[in-house]
Structures are given as structure tokens and as C-alpha cells.
Amino acid sequence: MTTICSFDCNQSAIKSLIGDRKPMAPVDGTWMKVSPRVFEEQVRKLAYGLMVKDFRRGQTIVFTGCTDDMKTFINTACSLAHLKAEFSDLADGQNILPVSELEYLMTIGCTWSRKYKASVDRTIARIILGC
């Protein structure tokens, strides 16, 4: 396996995506402040899960039932999956995901990580390079 960059670079990329916001992520079903490493691991799982769902690149996904702490995590995962996130309490139509489905998406994302890892690695490399 080829490493694109060191883990410190990935942390810098994640930091550039989330800015000064707290790295909150679901761990064992509970949302909590986590280290950058855990944040990246969890956000990758969600990104992979979104890719498994076969959304088209650039599509907007509407997430319902989210707290402010969840939005940074979801936005980051969507960025890595080349999707756009919107948040609403009430939504009709296509591409709507309730927050209750995130755990399932992360589970299937973990299962399919080998297939989508290279794509997410390239996206992180582009973020690092400023492309």
C-alpha cells in the first residue's frame, strides 16, 4: 500500500476543513469531542458510507434532525465524498437523510472502506495541496 502523505498532513487537511470548530464525532453511539485522529477515522467511515449510497458527485444531501455539533462532522464527510450538505428540520423530496441513519452509513462505510479509501485519500491530498 502506498501512503500519500504522513498522518500529520491528514490532520492539517482535516483542520483546514473544520477550522476552529470542535472535532465532534459519534463514538459508540454517543457524540463527543474527539482527537483529530478519531475525528478523521469516523468522518472517513461516513464519507465511505455516503459513497456506497451512490449519490452523484456534487449532489446536495439534506440532513434532518441534526444538532450544531453534528454539522461539522457531516459537512466534512460530505466534502470528502464530493457532496454538499444542507440541514433542515423539515424536508421533502429526494436525498434526505435523517441523523438516525448516520450510524448505519458509518457501518457500511467501514465495510466498504477498501473500495473508497483511495478516492478519499486523493481528496485529502488535494486539500493539502490547496487544489
Short mmCIF file of N, CA and C in Angstrom, two decimals:
data_model
loop_
_atom_site.label_atom_id
_atom_site.label_comp_id
_atom_site.label_asym_id
_atom_site.label_seq_id
_atom_site.Cartn_x
_atom_site.Cartn_y
_atom_site.Cartn_z
N MET A 1 0.85 -1.17 0.00
CA MET A 1 0.00 0.00 0.00
C MET A 1 0.89 1.23 0.00
N THR A 2 0.53 2.21 -0.77
CA THR A 2 1.28 3.46 -0.87
C THR A 2 0.65 4.51 0.02
N THR A 3 1.48 5.20 0.77
CA THR A 3 1.00 6.28 1.61
C THR A 3 1.14 7.58 0.85
N ILE A 4 0.07 8.32 0.76
CA ILE A 4 0.09 9.59 0.03
C ILE A 4 0.85 10.64 0.82
N CYS A 5 0.60 10.70 2.11
CA CYS A 5 1.29 11.67 2.95
C CYS A 5 1.25 11.17 4.38
N SER A 6 2.00 11.83 5.24
CA SER A 6 2.03 11.42 6.63
C SER A 6 0.72 11.77 7.30
N PHE A 7 0.48 11.15 8.46
CA PHE A 7 -0.75 11.40 9.18
C PHE A 7 -0.85 12.86 9.60
N ASP A 8 0.29 13.50 9.92
CA ASP A 8 0.26 14.90 10.30
C ASP A 8 -0.33 15.76 9.20
N CYS A 9 -0.05 15.42 7.95
CA CYS A 9 -0.62 16.17 6.83
C CYS A 9 -2.13 15.98 6.79
N ASN A 10 -2.60 14.75 7.04
CA ASN A 10 -4.03 14.50 7.06
C ASN A 10 -4.69 15.33 8.15
N GLN A 11 -4.03 15.42 9.32
CA GLN A 11 -4.58 16.24 10.40
C GLN A 11 -4.67 17.70 9.96
N SER A 12 -3.69 18.17 9.22
CA SER A 12 -3.72 19.54 8.71
C SER A 12 -4.88 19.73 7.74
N ALA A 13 -5.10 18.73 6.89
CA ALA A 13 -6.21 18.82 5.94
C ALA A 13 -7.54 18.84 6.67
N ILE A 14 -7.69 17.98 7.65
CA ILE A 14 -8.93 17.95 8.42
C ILE A 14 -9.11 19.29 9.14
N LYS A 15 -8.02 19.80 9.71
CA LYS A 15 -8.07 21.09 10.40
C LYS A 15 -8.49 22.20 9.44
N SER A 16 -8.01 22.14 8.19
CA SER A 16 -8.40 23.17 7.23
C SER A 16 -9.88 23.05 6.84
N LEU A 17 -10.42 21.85 6.92
CA LEU A 17 -11.83 21.66 6.62
C LEU A 17 -12.74 22.13 7.75
N ILE A 18 -12.34 21.86 9.00
CA ILE A 18 -13.22 22.17 10.13
C ILE A 18 -12.92 23.51 10.78
N GLY A 19 -11.75 24.08 10.47
CA GLY A 19 -11.41 25.38 11.04
C GLY A 19 -11.27 25.31 12.55
N ASP A 20 -11.86 26.27 13.23
CA ASP A 20 -11.76 26.33 14.69
C ASP A 20 -12.88 25.58 15.40
N ARG A 21 -13.72 24.91 14.63
CA ARG A 21 -14.83 24.18 15.25
C ARG A 21 -14.33 22.94 15.99
N LYS A 22 -15.08 22.53 16.98
CA LYS A 22 -14.70 21.36 17.78
C LYS A 22 -14.82 20.09 16.95
N PRO A 23 -13.82 19.20 17.06
CA PRO A 23 -13.94 17.91 16.37
C PRO A 23 -14.86 16.96 17.15
N MET A 24 -16.14 17.02 16.85
CA MET A 24 -17.13 16.15 17.48
C MET A 24 -17.45 15.01 16.53
N ALA A 25 -17.56 13.80 17.10
CA ALA A 25 -17.86 12.63 16.28
C ALA A 25 -18.61 11.61 17.12
N PRO A 26 -19.37 10.74 16.45
CA PRO A 26 -20.06 9.67 17.19
C PRO A 26 -19.08 8.55 17.50
N VAL A 27 -19.00 8.20 18.76
CA VAL A 27 -18.16 7.08 19.20
C VAL A 27 -19.05 6.19 20.05
N ASP A 28 -19.23 4.97 19.60
CA ASP A 28 -20.11 4.01 20.29
C ASP A 28 -21.51 4.60 20.52
N GLY A 29 -22.01 5.31 19.53
CA GLY A 29 -23.36 5.83 19.58
C GLY A 29 -23.53 7.14 20.33
N THR A 30 -22.44 7.68 20.87
CA THR A 30 -22.51 8.94 21.62
C THR A 30 -21.65 9.99 20.94
N TRP A 31 -22.21 11.18 20.77
CA TRP A 31 -21.46 12.28 20.17
C TRP A 31 -20.60 12.92 21.24
N MET A 32 -19.29 13.05 20.95
CA MET A 32 -18.37 13.62 21.92
C MET A 32 -17.22 14.31 21.21
N LYS A 33 -16.52 15.17 21.95
CA LYS A 33 -15.32 15.80 21.40
C LYS A 33 -14.24 14.72 21.34
N VAL A 34 -13.56 14.65 20.19
CA VAL A 34 -12.57 13.60 19.97
C VAL A 34 -11.26 14.19 19.48
N SER A 35 -10.24 13.37 19.44
CA SER A 35 -8.95 13.80 18.90
C SER A 35 -9.06 13.92 17.37
N PRO A 36 -8.15 14.66 16.75
CA PRO A 36 -8.17 14.75 15.28
C PRO A 36 -8.08 13.38 14.61
N ARG A 37 -7.32 12.46 15.19
CA ARG A 37 -7.18 11.12 14.61
C ARG A 37 -8.52 10.38 14.62
N VAL A 38 -9.22 10.40 15.74
CA VAL A 38 -10.52 9.74 15.83
C VAL A 38 -11.52 10.44 14.92
N PHE A 39 -11.48 11.76 14.88
CA PHE A 39 -12.38 12.51 14.00
C PHE A 39 -12.18 12.05 12.56
N GLU A 40 -10.93 11.96 12.14
CA GLU A 40 -10.67 11.54 10.76
C GLU A 40 -11.16 10.12 10.51
N GLU A 41 -10.90 9.21 11.43
CA GLU A 41 -11.35 7.82 11.26
C GLU A 41 -12.87 7.76 11.11
N GLN A 42 -13.57 8.47 11.97
CA GLN A 42 -15.03 8.42 11.94
C GLN A 42 -15.60 9.14 10.72
N VAL A 43 -15.01 10.27 10.38
CA VAL A 43 -15.54 11.02 9.23
C VAL A 43 -15.30 10.25 7.94
N ARG A 44 -14.19 9.52 7.86
CA ARG A 44 -13.95 8.68 6.68
C ARG A 44 -15.03 7.61 6.56
N LYS A 45 -15.40 7.00 7.67
CA LYS A 45 -16.45 5.97 7.63
C LYS A 45 -17.75 6.53 7.05
N LEU A 46 -18.11 7.73 7.50
CA LEU A 46 -19.34 8.33 6.96
C LEU A 46 -19.17 8.67 5.49
N ALA A 47 -18.02 9.20 5.11
CA ALA A 47 -17.77 9.52 3.70
C ALA A 47 -17.89 8.26 2.85
N TYR A 48 -17.28 7.17 3.30
CA TYR A 48 -17.37 5.91 2.56
C TYR A 48 -18.82 5.44 2.48
N GLY A 49 -19.56 5.56 3.58
CA GLY A 49 -20.97 5.16 3.58
C GLY A 49 -21.80 5.98 2.60
N LEU A 50 -21.51 7.26 2.53
CA LEU A 50 -22.23 8.11 1.56
C LEU A 50 -21.87 7.70 0.13
N MET A 51 -20.63 7.30 -0.09
CA MET A 51 -20.22 6.85 -1.42
C MET A 51 -20.90 5.53 -1.79
N VAL A 52 -21.09 4.66 -0.81
CA VAL A 52 -21.78 3.40 -1.06
C VAL A 52 -23.22 3.66 -1.49
N LYS A 53 -23.84 4.68 -0.92
CA LYS A 53 -25.23 5.00 -1.25
C LYS A 53 -25.38 5.48 -2.68
N ASP A 54 -24.27 5.70 -3.36
CA ASP A 54 -24.28 6.03 -4.79
C ASP A 54 -24.91 7.38 -5.11
N PHE A 55 -24.72 8.35 -4.23
CA PHE A 55 -25.12 9.71 -4.58
C PHE A 55 -24.18 10.19 -5.67
N ARG A 56 -24.67 11.06 -6.53
CA ARG A 56 -23.84 11.61 -7.60
C ARG A 56 -22.95 12.73 -7.07
N ARG A 57 -21.76 12.78 -7.60
CA ARG A 57 -20.81 13.83 -7.24
C ARG A 57 -21.47 15.21 -7.39
N GLY A 58 -21.36 16.04 -6.35
CA GLY A 58 -21.92 17.38 -6.38
C GLY A 58 -23.37 17.48 -5.93
N GLN A 59 -24.03 16.34 -5.68
CA GLN A 59 -25.42 16.37 -5.24
C GLN A 59 -25.52 16.97 -3.84
N THR A 60 -26.67 17.54 -3.56
CA THR A 60 -26.95 18.07 -2.24
C THR A 60 -27.76 17.06 -1.46
N ILE A 61 -27.30 16.76 -0.25
CA ILE A 61 -28.00 15.83 0.64
C ILE A 61 -28.55 16.67 1.79
N VAL A 62 -29.82 16.50 2.10
CA VAL A 62 -30.45 17.23 3.19
C VAL A 62 -30.48 16.32 4.42
N PHE A 63 -29.83 16.76 5.48
CA PHE A 63 -29.79 16.01 6.73
C PHE A 63 -30.80 16.62 7.69
N THR A 64 -31.61 15.76 8.29
CA THR A 64 -32.63 16.24 9.22
C THR A 64 -32.31 15.77 10.63
N GLY A 65 -32.74 16.56 11.60
CA GLY A 65 -32.60 16.19 13.00
C GLY A 65 -31.19 16.36 13.56
N CYS A 66 -30.39 17.23 12.97
CA CYS A 66 -29.00 17.41 13.39
C CYS A 66 -28.86 18.52 14.42
N THR A 67 -27.94 18.32 15.33
CA THR A 67 -27.57 19.39 16.25
C THR A 67 -26.40 20.16 15.63
N ASP A 68 -26.09 21.30 16.19
CA ASP A 68 -24.96 22.09 15.67
C ASP A 68 -23.65 21.32 15.76
N ASP A 69 -23.48 20.52 16.81
CA ASP A 69 -22.25 19.74 16.97
C ASP A 69 -22.06 18.70 15.86
N MET A 70 -23.14 18.24 15.29
CA MET A 70 -23.08 17.21 14.24
C MET A 70 -22.73 17.80 12.87
N LYS A 71 -23.03 19.06 12.67
CA LYS A 71 -22.92 19.65 11.34
C LYS A 71 -21.50 19.68 10.80
N THR A 72 -20.51 19.97 11.63
CA THR A 72 -19.13 19.99 11.18
C THR A 72 -18.71 18.61 10.70
N PHE A 73 -19.05 17.59 11.46
CA PHE A 73 -18.74 16.21 11.11
C PHE A 73 -19.37 15.84 9.77
N ILE A 74 -20.64 16.14 9.62
CA ILE A 74 -21.37 15.78 8.41
C ILE A 74 -20.84 16.56 7.21
N ASN A 75 -20.60 17.86 7.39
CA ASN A 75 -20.04 18.67 6.30
C ASN A 75 -18.70 18.12 5.84
N THR A 76 -17.86 17.73 6.78
CA THR A 76 -16.54 17.20 6.43
C THR A 76 -16.67 15.90 5.65
N ALA A 77 -17.53 15.00 6.11
CA ALA A 77 -17.74 13.74 5.40
C ALA A 77 -18.27 13.99 3.99
N CYS A 78 -19.20 14.92 3.87
CA CYS A 78 -19.74 15.23 2.55
C CYS A 78 -18.65 15.81 1.64
N SER A 79 -17.80 16.66 2.18
CA SER A 79 -16.70 17.21 1.37
C SER A 79 -15.79 16.10 0.86
N LEU A 80 -15.49 15.14 1.71
CA LEU A 80 -14.62 14.03 1.29
C LEU A 80 -15.30 13.12 0.27
N ALA A 81 -16.64 13.09 0.29
CA ALA A 81 -17.40 12.28 -0.66
C ALA A 81 -17.85 13.10 -1.87
N HIS A 82 -17.41 14.35 -1.96
CA HIS A 82 -17.76 15.27 -3.05
C HIS A 82 -19.26 15.52 -3.14
N LEU A 83 -19.86 15.72 -1.97
CA LEU A 83 -21.28 16.03 -1.87
C LEU A 83 -21.45 17.34 -1.13
N LYS A 84 -22.65 17.89 -1.19
CA LYS A 84 -22.96 19.12 -0.46
C LYS A 84 -23.99 18.77 0.61
N ALA A 85 -23.78 19.31 1.79
CA ALA A 85 -24.70 19.05 2.90
C ALA A 85 -25.56 20.27 3.16
N GLU A 86 -26.84 20.02 3.38
CA GLU A 86 -27.76 21.04 3.86
C GLU A 86 -28.44 20.46 5.08
N PHE A 87 -28.91 21.34 5.94
CA PHE A 87 -29.53 20.91 7.19
C PHE A 87 -30.90 21.55 7.32
N SER A 88 -31.88 20.73 7.69
CA SER A 88 -33.24 21.20 7.84
C SER A 88 -33.97 20.30 8.82
N ASP A 89 -34.90 20.88 9.55
CA ASP A 89 -35.70 20.05 10.44
C ASP A 89 -36.85 19.38 9.69
N LEU A 90 -37.34 20.05 8.66
CA LEU A 90 -38.41 19.50 7.85
C LEU A 90 -37.96 19.51 6.39
N ALA A 91 -38.03 18.37 5.76
CA ALA A 91 -37.61 18.30 4.36
C ALA A 91 -38.46 17.29 3.61
N ASP A 92 -38.75 17.63 2.37
CA ASP A 92 -39.47 16.73 1.47
C ASP A 92 -38.62 16.50 0.24
N GLY A 93 -38.85 15.40 -0.43
CA GLY A 93 -38.17 15.15 -1.68
C GLY A 93 -37.10 14.09 -1.58
N GLN A 94 -36.15 14.18 -2.51
CA GLN A 94 -35.10 13.17 -2.61
C GLN A 94 -33.89 13.57 -1.79
N ASN A 95 -33.00 12.62 -1.60
CA ASN A 95 -31.72 12.84 -0.96
C ASN A 95 -31.85 13.42 0.45
N ILE A 96 -32.79 12.88 1.20
CA ILE A 96 -32.98 13.29 2.59
C ILE A 96 -32.47 12.17 3.49
N LEU A 97 -31.63 12.53 4.44
CA LEU A 97 -31.10 11.55 5.37
C LEU A 97 -31.33 12.03 6.81
N PRO A 98 -32.12 11.29 7.57
CA PRO A 98 -32.26 11.64 8.99
C PRO A 98 -30.98 11.27 9.73
N VAL A 99 -30.68 12.02 10.77
CA VAL A 99 -29.47 11.78 11.54
C VAL A 99 -29.44 10.35 12.10
N SER A 100 -30.58 9.75 12.27
CA SER A 100 -30.65 8.38 12.79
C SER A 100 -29.99 7.36 11.84
N GLU A 101 -29.79 7.72 10.57
CA GLU A 101 -29.16 6.80 9.61
C GLU A 101 -27.64 6.90 9.57
N LEU A 102 -27.07 7.88 10.27
CA LEU A 102 -25.61 8.06 10.21
C LEU A 102 -24.85 6.83 10.70
N GLU A 103 -25.30 6.25 11.78
CA GLU A 103 -24.60 5.08 12.32
C GLU A 103 -24.61 3.92 11.32
N TYR A 104 -25.73 3.70 10.66
CA TYR A 104 -25.81 2.67 9.63
C TYR A 104 -24.86 2.97 8.48
N LEU A 105 -24.85 4.24 8.02
CA LEU A 105 -23.95 4.62 6.93
C LEU A 105 -22.49 4.41 7.31
N MET A 106 -22.16 4.71 8.55
CA MET A 106 -20.78 4.52 9.01
C MET A 106 -20.43 3.03 9.07
N THR A 107 -21.39 2.21 9.43
CA THR A 107 -21.15 0.76 9.48
C THR A 107 -20.89 0.21 8.08
N ILE A 108 -21.73 0.59 7.12
CA ILE A 108 -21.49 0.09 5.76
C ILE A 108 -20.25 0.74 5.16
N GLY A 109 -19.98 1.97 5.54
CA GLY A 109 -18.77 2.64 5.07
C GLY A 109 -17.52 1.93 5.54
N CYS A 110 -17.53 1.47 6.77
CA CYS A 110 -16.39 0.73 7.31
C CYS A 110 -16.19 -0.56 6.52
N THR A 111 -17.27 -1.20 6.16
CA THR A 111 -17.21 -2.45 5.41
C THR A 111 -16.64 -2.23 4.01
N TRP A 112 -16.98 -1.10 3.39
CA TRP A 112 -16.55 -0.82 2.02
C TRP A 112 -15.34 0.12 1.94
N SER A 113 -14.63 0.30 3.03
CA SER A 113 -13.53 1.27 3.07
C SER A 113 -12.44 0.97 2.04
N ARG A 114 -12.17 -0.29 1.80
CA ARG A 114 -11.10 -0.64 0.83
C ARG A 114 -11.40 -0.10 -0.56
N LYS A 115 -12.67 -0.12 -0.93
CA LYS A 115 -13.05 0.34 -2.26
C LYS A 115 -12.92 1.85 -2.41
N TYR A 116 -13.24 2.60 -1.36
CA TYR A 116 -13.32 4.06 -1.46
C TYR A 116 -12.15 4.80 -0.83
N LYS A 117 -11.25 4.10 -0.15
CA LYS A 117 -10.14 4.75 0.54
C LYS A 117 -9.28 5.58 -0.40
N ALA A 118 -8.94 5.04 -1.55
CA ALA A 118 -8.08 5.77 -2.50
C ALA A 118 -8.71 7.08 -2.94
N SER A 119 -10.01 7.08 -3.16
CA SER A 119 -10.69 8.30 -3.57
C SER A 119 -10.63 9.37 -2.48
N VAL A 120 -10.87 8.96 -1.24
CA VAL A 120 -10.82 9.91 -0.12
C VAL A 120 -9.38 10.38 0.10
N ASP A 121 -8.41 9.48 -0.04
CA ASP A 121 -7.00 9.87 0.09
C ASP A 121 -6.64 10.93 -0.94
N ARG A 122 -7.11 10.77 -2.17
CA ARG A 122 -6.84 11.77 -3.21
C ARG A 122 -7.48 13.11 -2.86
N THR A 123 -8.68 13.07 -2.32
CA THR A 123 -9.36 14.30 -1.92
C THR A 123 -8.58 15.00 -0.81
N ILE A 124 -8.12 14.24 0.16
CA ILE A 124 -7.32 14.83 1.24
C ILE A 124 -6.02 15.41 0.69
N ALA A 125 -5.39 14.70 -0.24
CA ALA A 125 -4.16 15.21 -0.85
C ALA A 125 -4.42 16.53 -1.57
N ARG A 126 -5.56 16.63 -2.27
CA ARG A 126 -5.90 17.88 -2.95
C ARG A 126 -6.12 19.00 -1.95
N ILE A 127 -6.72 18.69 -0.81
CA ILE A 127 -6.94 19.69 0.21
C ILE A 127 -5.58 20.19 0.73
N ILE A 128 -4.68 19.27 0.97
CA ILE A 128 -3.34 19.62 1.47
C ILE A 128 -2.62 20.50 0.47
N LEU A 129 -2.74 20.16 -0.82
CA LEU A 129 -2.06 20.92 -1.86
C LEU A 129 -2.79 22.21 -2.24
N GLY A 130 -4.00 22.36 -1.71
CA GLY A 130 -4.78 23.57 -2.00
C GLY A 130 -5.42 23.57 -3.37
N CYS A 131 -5.66 22.39 -3.93
CA CYS A 131 -6.28 22.29 -5.26
C CYS A 131 -7.78 22.39 -5.18
#
